[in-house]
JSON list of C-alpha atoms and ligand atoms in Angstrom, two decimals:
[
{"chain": "A", "resi": 883, "resn": "LYS", "atom": "CA", "xyz": [2.86, 7.16, 10.34]},
{"chain": "A", "resi": 884, "resn": "THR", "atom": "CA", "xyz": [3.98, 3.55, 10.47]},
{"chain": "A", "resi": 885, "resn": "GLY", "atom": "CA", "xyz": [2.32, 0.14, 10.84]},
{"chain": "A", "resi": 886, "resn": "PHE", "atom": "CA", "xyz": [1.67, -3.21, 9.26]},
{"chain": "A", "resi": 887, "resn": "LEU", "atom": "CA", "xyz": [-0.27, -3.19, 5.98]},
{"chain": "A", "resi": 888, "resn": "ALA", "atom": "CA", "xyz": [-1.11, -6.02, 3.62]},
{"chain": "A", "resi": 889, "resn": "ARG", "atom": "CA", "xyz": [-0.85, -4.94, -0.02]},
{"chain": "A", "resi": 890, "resn": "LYS", "atom": "CA", "xyz": [-2.55, -6.21, -3.17]},
{"chain": "A", "resi": 891, "resn": "ILE", "atom": "CA", "xyz": [-1.53, -4.74, -6.52]},
{"chain": "A", "resi": 892, "resn": "HIS", "atom": "CA", "xyz": [-4.70, -4.33, -8.55]},
{"chain": "A", "resi": 893, "resn": "ALA", "atom": "CA", "xyz": [-3.57, -2.22, -11.49]},
{"chain": "A", "resi": 894, "resn": "ASP", "atom": "CA", "xyz": [-0.18, -1.28, -12.87]},
{"chain": "A", "resi": 895, "resn": "MET", "atom": "CA", "xyz": [0.99, 1.99, -14.36]},
{"chain": "A", "resi": 896, "resn": "ASP", "atom": "CA", "xyz": [-1.45, 3.36, -16.96]},
{"chain": "A", "resi": 897, "resn": "GLY", "atom": "CA", "xyz": [-4.27, 1.59, -15.14]},
{"chain": "A", "resi": 898, "resn": "LYS", "atom": "CA", "xyz": [-3.81, -1.83, -16.75]},
{"chain": "A", "resi": 899, "resn": "LYS", "atom": "CA", "xyz": [-5.05, -4.70, -14.62]},
{"chain": "A", "resi": 900, "resn": "THR", "atom": "CA", "xyz": [-2.17, -6.45, -12.85]},
{"chain": "A", "resi": 901, "resn": "PRO", "atom": "CA", "xyz": [-1.69, -9.93, -14.35]},
{"chain": "A", "resi": 902, "resn": "ARG", "atom": "CA", "xyz": [-2.36, -13.15, -12.47]},
{"chain": "A", "resi": 903, "resn": "GLY", "atom": "CA", "xyz": [0.53, -14.33, -10.37]},
{"chain": "A", "resi": 904, "resn": "LYS", "atom": "CA", "xyz": [1.21, -10.80, -9.19]},
{"chain": "A", "resi": 905, "resn": "ARG", "atom": "CA", "xyz": [-2.11, -10.11, -7.49]},
{"chain": "A", "resi": 906, "resn": "GLY", "atom": "CA", "xyz": [-1.52, -11.79, -4.16]},
{"chain": "A", "resi": 907, "resn": "TRP", "atom": "CA", "xyz": [-1.65, -10.19, -0.73]},
{"chain": "A", "resi": 908, "resn": "LYS", "atom": "CA", "xyz": [1.67, -9.51, 0.98]},
{"chain": "A", "resi": 909, "resn": "THR", "atom": "CA", "xyz": [2.28, -7.96, 4.39]},
{"chain": "A", "resi": 910, "resn": "PHE", "atom": "CA", "xyz": [4.76, -5.14, 4.86]},
{"chain": "A", "resi": 911, "resn": "TYR", "atom": "CA", "xyz": [5.83, -2.76, 7.55]},
{"chain": "A", "resi": 912, "resn": "ALA", "atom": "CA", "xyz": [4.70, 0.53, 6.04]},
{"chain": "A", "resi": 913, "resn": "VAL", "atom": "CA", "xyz": [6.36, 3.87, 6.73]},
{"chain": "A", "resi": 914, "resn": "LEU", "atom": "CA", "xyz": [4.93, 7.11, 5.33]},
{"chain": "A", "resi": 915, "resn": "LYS", "atom": "CA", "xyz": [7.73, 9.62, 5.10]},
{"chain": "A", "resi": 916, "resn": "GLY", "atom": "CA", "xyz": [7.25, 12.84, 3.13]},
{"chain": "A", "resi": 917, "resn": "THR", "atom": "CA", "xyz": [5.52, 11.88, -0.11]},
{"chain": "A", "resi": 918, "resn": "VAL", "atom": "CA", "xyz": [6.75, 8.28, -0.11]},
{"chain": "A", "resi": 919, "resn": "LEU", "atom": "CA", "xyz": [5.08, 5.22, 1.35]},
{"chain": "A", "resi": 920, "resn": "TYR", "atom": "CA", "xyz": [7.89, 2.77, 2.07]},
{"chain": "A", "resi": 921, "resn": "LEU", "atom": "CA", "xyz": [6.84, -0.88, 2.19]},
{"chain": "A", "resi": 922, "resn": "GLN", "atom": "CA", "xyz": [9.47, -2.81, 4.05]},
{"chain": "A", "resi": 923, "resn": "LYS", "atom": "CA", "xyz": [9.81, -6.51, 4.69]},
{"chain": "A", "resi": 924, "resn": "ASP", "atom": "CA", "xyz": [10.70, -5.96, 8.32]},
{"chain": "A", "resi": 925, "resn": "GLU", "atom": "CA", "xyz": [10.05, -3.43, 10.99]},
{"chain": "A", "resi": 926, "resn": "TYR", "atom": "CA", "xyz": [12.14, -0.29, 10.56]},
{"chain": "A", "resi": 927, "resn": "LYS", "atom": "CA", "xyz": [15.53, -0.36, 12.21]},
{"chain": "A", "resi": 928, "resn": "PRO", "atom": "CA", "xyz": [17.34, 2.98, 12.20]},
{"chain": "A", "resi": 929, "resn": "GLU", "atom": "CA", "xyz": [20.77, 1.39, 11.85]},
{"chain": "A", "resi": 930, "resn": "LYS", "atom": "CA", "xyz": [19.73, -0.67, 8.81]},
{"chain": "A", "resi": 931, "resn": "ALA", "atom": "CA", "xyz": [19.72, 0.79, 5.30]},
{"chain": "A", "resi": 932, "resn": "LEU", "atom": "CA", "xyz": [16.74, 0.11, 3.03]},
{"chain": "A", "resi": 933, "resn": "SER", "atom": "CA", "xyz": [17.26, -2.93, 0.83]},
{"chain": "A", "resi": 934, "resn": "GLU", "atom": "CA", "xyz": [16.93, -2.83, -2.93]},
{"chain": "A", "resi": 935, "resn": "GLU", "atom": "CA", "xyz": [13.65, -4.71, -2.51]},
{"chain": "A", "resi": 936, "resn": "ASP", "atom": "CA", "xyz": [12.36, -2.07, -0.09]},
{"chain": "A", "resi": 937, "resn": "LEU", "atom": "CA", "xyz": [13.20, 0.69, -2.57]},
{"chain": "A", "resi": 938, "resn": "LYS", "atom": "CA", "xyz": [11.43, -1.17, -5.38]},
{"chain": "A", "resi": 939, "resn": "ASN", "atom": "CA", "xyz": [8.29, -1.50, -3.28]},
{"chain": "A", "resi": 940, "resn": "ALA", "atom": "CA", "xyz": [8.20, 2.16, -2.27]},
{"chain": "A", "resi": 941, "resn": "VAL", "atom": "CA", "xyz": [5.19, 4.05, -3.65]},
{"chain": "A", "resi": 942, "resn": "SER", "atom": "CA", "xyz": [4.96, 7.76, -4.35]},
{"chain": "A", "resi": 943, "resn": "VAL", "atom": "CA", "xyz": [1.80, 9.15, -2.81]},
{"chain": "A", "resi": 944, "resn": "HIS", "atom": "CA", "xyz": [2.34, 12.60, -4.33]},
{"chain": "A", "resi": 945, "resn": "HIS", "atom": "CA", "xyz": [-0.92, 13.46, -6.13]},
{"chain": "A", "resi": 946, "resn": "ALA", "atom": "CA", "xyz": [-2.31, 10.06, -5.10]},
{"chain": "A", "resi": 947, "resn": "LEU", "atom": "CA", "xyz": [-5.79, 9.49, -3.77]},
{"chain": "A", "resi": 948, "resn": "ALA", "atom": "CA", "xyz": [-6.68, 7.20, -0.89]},
{"chain": "A", "resi": 949, "resn": "SER", "atom": "CA", "xyz": [-10.20, 6.11, -0.03]},
{"chain": "A", "resi": 950, "resn": "LYS", "atom": "CA", "xyz": [-12.04, 3.24, 1.61]},
{"chain": "A", "resi": 951, "resn": "ALA", "atom": "CA", "xyz": [-12.24, 0.34, -0.86]},
{"chain": "A", "resi": 952, "resn": "THR", "atom": "CA", "xyz": [-16.03, 0.17, -0.78]},
{"chain": "A", "resi": 953, "resn": "ASP", "atom": "CA", "xyz": [-16.14, -2.10, -3.85]},
{"chain": "A", "resi": 954, "resn": "TYR", "atom": "CA", "xyz": [-13.86, -4.69, -2.22]},
{"chain": "A", "resi": 955, "resn": "GLU", "atom": "CA", "xyz": [-15.81, -6.89, 0.17]},
{"chain": "A", "resi": 956, "resn": "LYS", "atom": "CA", "xyz": [-13.59, -9.94, 0.70]},
{"chain": "A", "resi": 957, "resn": "LYS", "atom": "CA", "xyz": [-11.62, -8.39, 3.57]},
{"chain": "A", "resi": 958, "resn": "PRO", "atom": "CA", "xyz": [-12.34, -5.69, 6.16]},
{"chain": "A", "resi": 959, "resn": "ASN", "atom": "CA", "xyz": [-10.42, -2.42, 6.66]},
{"chain": "A", "resi": 960, "resn": "VAL", "atom": "CA", "xyz": [-9.20, -2.20, 3.07]},
{"chain": "A", "resi": 961, "resn": "LEU", "atom": "CA", "xyz": [-8.26, 1.11, 1.49]},
{"chain": "A", "resi": 962, "resn": "LYS", "atom": "CA", "xyz": [-7.68, 1.84, -2.15]},
{"chain": "A", "resi": 963, "resn": "LEU", "atom": "CA", "xyz": [-4.76, 3.94, -3.32]},
{"chain": "A", "resi": 964, "resn": "LYS", "atom": "CA", "xyz": [-4.77, 5.45, -6.80]},
{"chain": "A", "resi": 965, "resn": "THR", "atom": "CA", "xyz": [-1.37, 6.88, -7.64]},
{"chain": "A", "resi": 966, "resn": "ALA", "atom": "CA", "xyz": [-0.54, 9.73, -10.00]},
{"chain": "A", "resi": 967, "resn": "ASP", "atom": "CA", "xyz": [0.76, 7.17, -12.56]},
{"chain": "A", "resi": 968, "resn": "TRP", "atom": "CA", "xyz": [-2.55, 5.26, -12.44]},
{"chain": "A", "resi": 969, "resn": "ARG", "atom": "CA", "xyz": [-1.51, 2.33, -10.33]},
{"chain": "A", "resi": 970, "resn": "VAL", "atom": "CA", "xyz": [-4.20, 0.93, -8.05]},
{"chain": "A", "resi": 971, "resn": "LEU", "atom": "CA", "xyz": [-3.10, -0.67, -4.79]},
{"chain": "A", "resi": 972, "resn": "LEU", "atom": "CA", "xyz": [-5.27, -2.13, -2.06]},
{"chain": "A", "resi": 973, "resn": "PHE", "atom": "CA", "xyz": [-4.02, -2.01, 1.51]},
{"chain": "A", "resi": 974, "resn": "GLN", "atom": "CA", "xyz": [-5.57, -3.88, 4.42]},
{"chain": "A", "resi": 975, "resn": "ALA", "atom": "CA", "xyz": [-5.02, -2.23, 7.80]},
{"chain": "A", "resi": 976, "resn": "GLN", "atom": "CA", "xyz": [-5.37, -4.06, 11.10]},
{"chain": "A", "resi": 977, "resn": "THR", "atom": "CA", "xyz": [-8.33, -2.03, 12.32]},
{"chain": "A", "resi": 978, "resn": "GLN", "atom": "CA", "xyz": [-10.94, 0.34, 10.93]},
{"chain": "A", "resi": 979, "resn": "GLU", "atom": "CA", "xyz": [-9.31, 3.19, 12.85]},
{"chain": "A", "resi": 980, "resn": "GLU", "atom": "CA", "xyz": [-5.88, 2.40, 11.40]},
{"chain": "A", "resi": 981, "resn": "MET", "atom": "CA", "xyz": [-7.39, 2.35, 7.91]},
{"chain": "A", "resi": 982, "resn": "GLN", "atom": "CA", "xyz": [-8.93, 5.78, 8.41]},
{"chain": "A", "resi": 983, "resn": "THR", "atom": "CA", "xyz": [-5.68, 7.19, 9.80]},
{"chain": "A", "resi": 984, "resn": "TRP", "atom": "CA", "xyz": [-3.76, 5.94, 6.76]},
{"chain": "A", "resi": 985, "resn": "ILE", "atom": "CA", "xyz": [-6.34, 7.48, 4.40]},
{"chain": "A", "resi": 986, "resn": "ASN", "atom": "CA", "xyz": [-6.15, 10.83, 6.17]},
{"chain": "A", "resi": 987, "resn": "LYS", "atom": "CA", "xyz": [-2.34, 10.88, 6.31]},
{"chain": "A", "resi": 988, "resn": "ILE", "atom": "CA", "xyz": [-1.92, 9.87, 2.67]},
{"chain": "A", "resi": 989, "resn": "ASN", "atom": "CA", "xyz": [-4.41, 12.47, 1.46]},
{"chain": "A", "resi": 990, "resn": "CYS", "atom": "CA", "xyz": [-2.73, 15.20, 3.51]},
{"chain": "A", "resi": 991, "resn": "VAL", "atom": "CA", "xyz": [0.67, 14.69, 1.89]},
{"chain": "B", "resi": 71, "resn": "I3P", "atom": "C1", "xyz": [-4.25, -13.85, -6.77]},
{"chain": "B", "resi": 71, "resn": "I3P", "atom": "C2", "xyz": [-4.39, -14.10, -5.29]},
{"chain": "B", "resi": 71, "resn": "I3P", "atom": "C3", "xyz": [-5.24, -13.02, -4.64]},
{"chain": "B", "resi": 71, "resn": "I3P", "atom": "C4", "xyz": [-6.59, -12.90, -5.33]},
{"chain": "B", "resi": 71, "resn": "I3P", "atom": "C5", "xyz": [-6.44, -12.68, -6.83]},
{"chain": "B", "resi": 71, "resn": "I3P", "atom": "C6", "xyz": [-5.60, -13.77, -7.47]},
{"chain": "B", "resi": 71, "resn": "I3P", "atom": "O1", "xyz": [-3.49, -14.87, -7.36]},
{"chain": "B", "resi": 71, "resn": "I3P", "atom": "O2", "xyz": [-4.98, -15.35, -5.05]},
{"chain": "B", "resi": 71, "resn": "I3P", "atom": "O3", "xyz": [-5.38, -13.31, -3.26]},
{"chain": "B", "resi": 71, "resn": "I3P", "atom": "O4", "xyz": [-7.27, -11.77, -4.81]},
{"chain": "B", "resi": 71, "resn": "I3P", "atom": "O5", "xyz": [-7.73, -12.67, -7.39]},
{"chain": "B", "resi": 71, "resn": "I3P", "atom": "O6", "xyz": [-5.42, -13.48, -8.85]},
{"chain": "B", "resi": 71, "resn": "I3P", "atom": "P1", "xyz": [-1.88, -14.69, -7.56]},
{"chain": "B", "resi": 71, "resn": "I3P", "atom": "O7", "xyz": [-1.25, -14.66, -6.18]},
{"chain": "B", "resi": 71, "resn": "I3P", "atom": "O8", "xyz": [-1.50, -15.88, -8.33]},
{"chain": "B", "resi": 71, "resn": "I3P", "atom": "O9", "xyz": [-1.66, -13.41, -8.28]},
{"chain": "B", "resi": 71, "resn": "I3P", "atom": "P2", "xyz": [-8.35, -11.82, -3.64]},
{"chain": "B", "resi": 71, "resn": "I3P", "atom": "O10", "xyz": [-7.62, -12.18, -2.38]},
{"chain": "B", "resi": 71, "resn": "I3P", "atom": "O11", "xyz": [-8.86, -10.42, -3.61]},
{"chain": "B", "resi": 71, "resn": "I3P", "atom": "O12", "xyz": [-9.37, -12.82, -4.04]},
{"chain": "B", "resi": 71, "resn": "I3P", "atom": "P3", "xyz": [-8.22, -11.59, -8.48]},
{"chain": "B", "resi": 71, "resn": "I3P", "atom": "O13", "xyz": [-7.41, -11.85, -9.74]},
{"chain": "B", "resi": 71, "resn": "I3P", "atom": "O14", "xyz": [-9.66, -11.85, -8.64]},
{"chain": "B", "resi": 71, "resn": "I3P", "atom": "O15", "xyz": [-7.92, -10.22, -7.94]}
]
């Protein structure tokens, strides 16, 4: 599964609220491969290796839980991802259908 997703980091490892200055929305080209959600600056090009930045932004979705972010009302089509290490990330998909597909794919990993 691939597609554009805007990400907001809500909580860091151990569930601590992400500090101000690091809570902004940022759009990535997301690629779910195995148990890793890669968040790349640009659309995937097979001939190009992942940058250090791309690797830093990658999220393990192993034992993670995705659900519709029902408590977040500022934007539509937002899903919440709780990772095994207690990070909380919000992702805005481009449509409701895309959001649901991401939730299903992430939870089936
Ligand atoms: C954040 C940024 C986010 C905003 C967040 C701010 O500032 O403006 O867009 O979330 O509010 O802290 P920064 O980029 O300096 O981290 P929303 O878009 O959801 O309002 P928050 O701290 O209330 O989450």
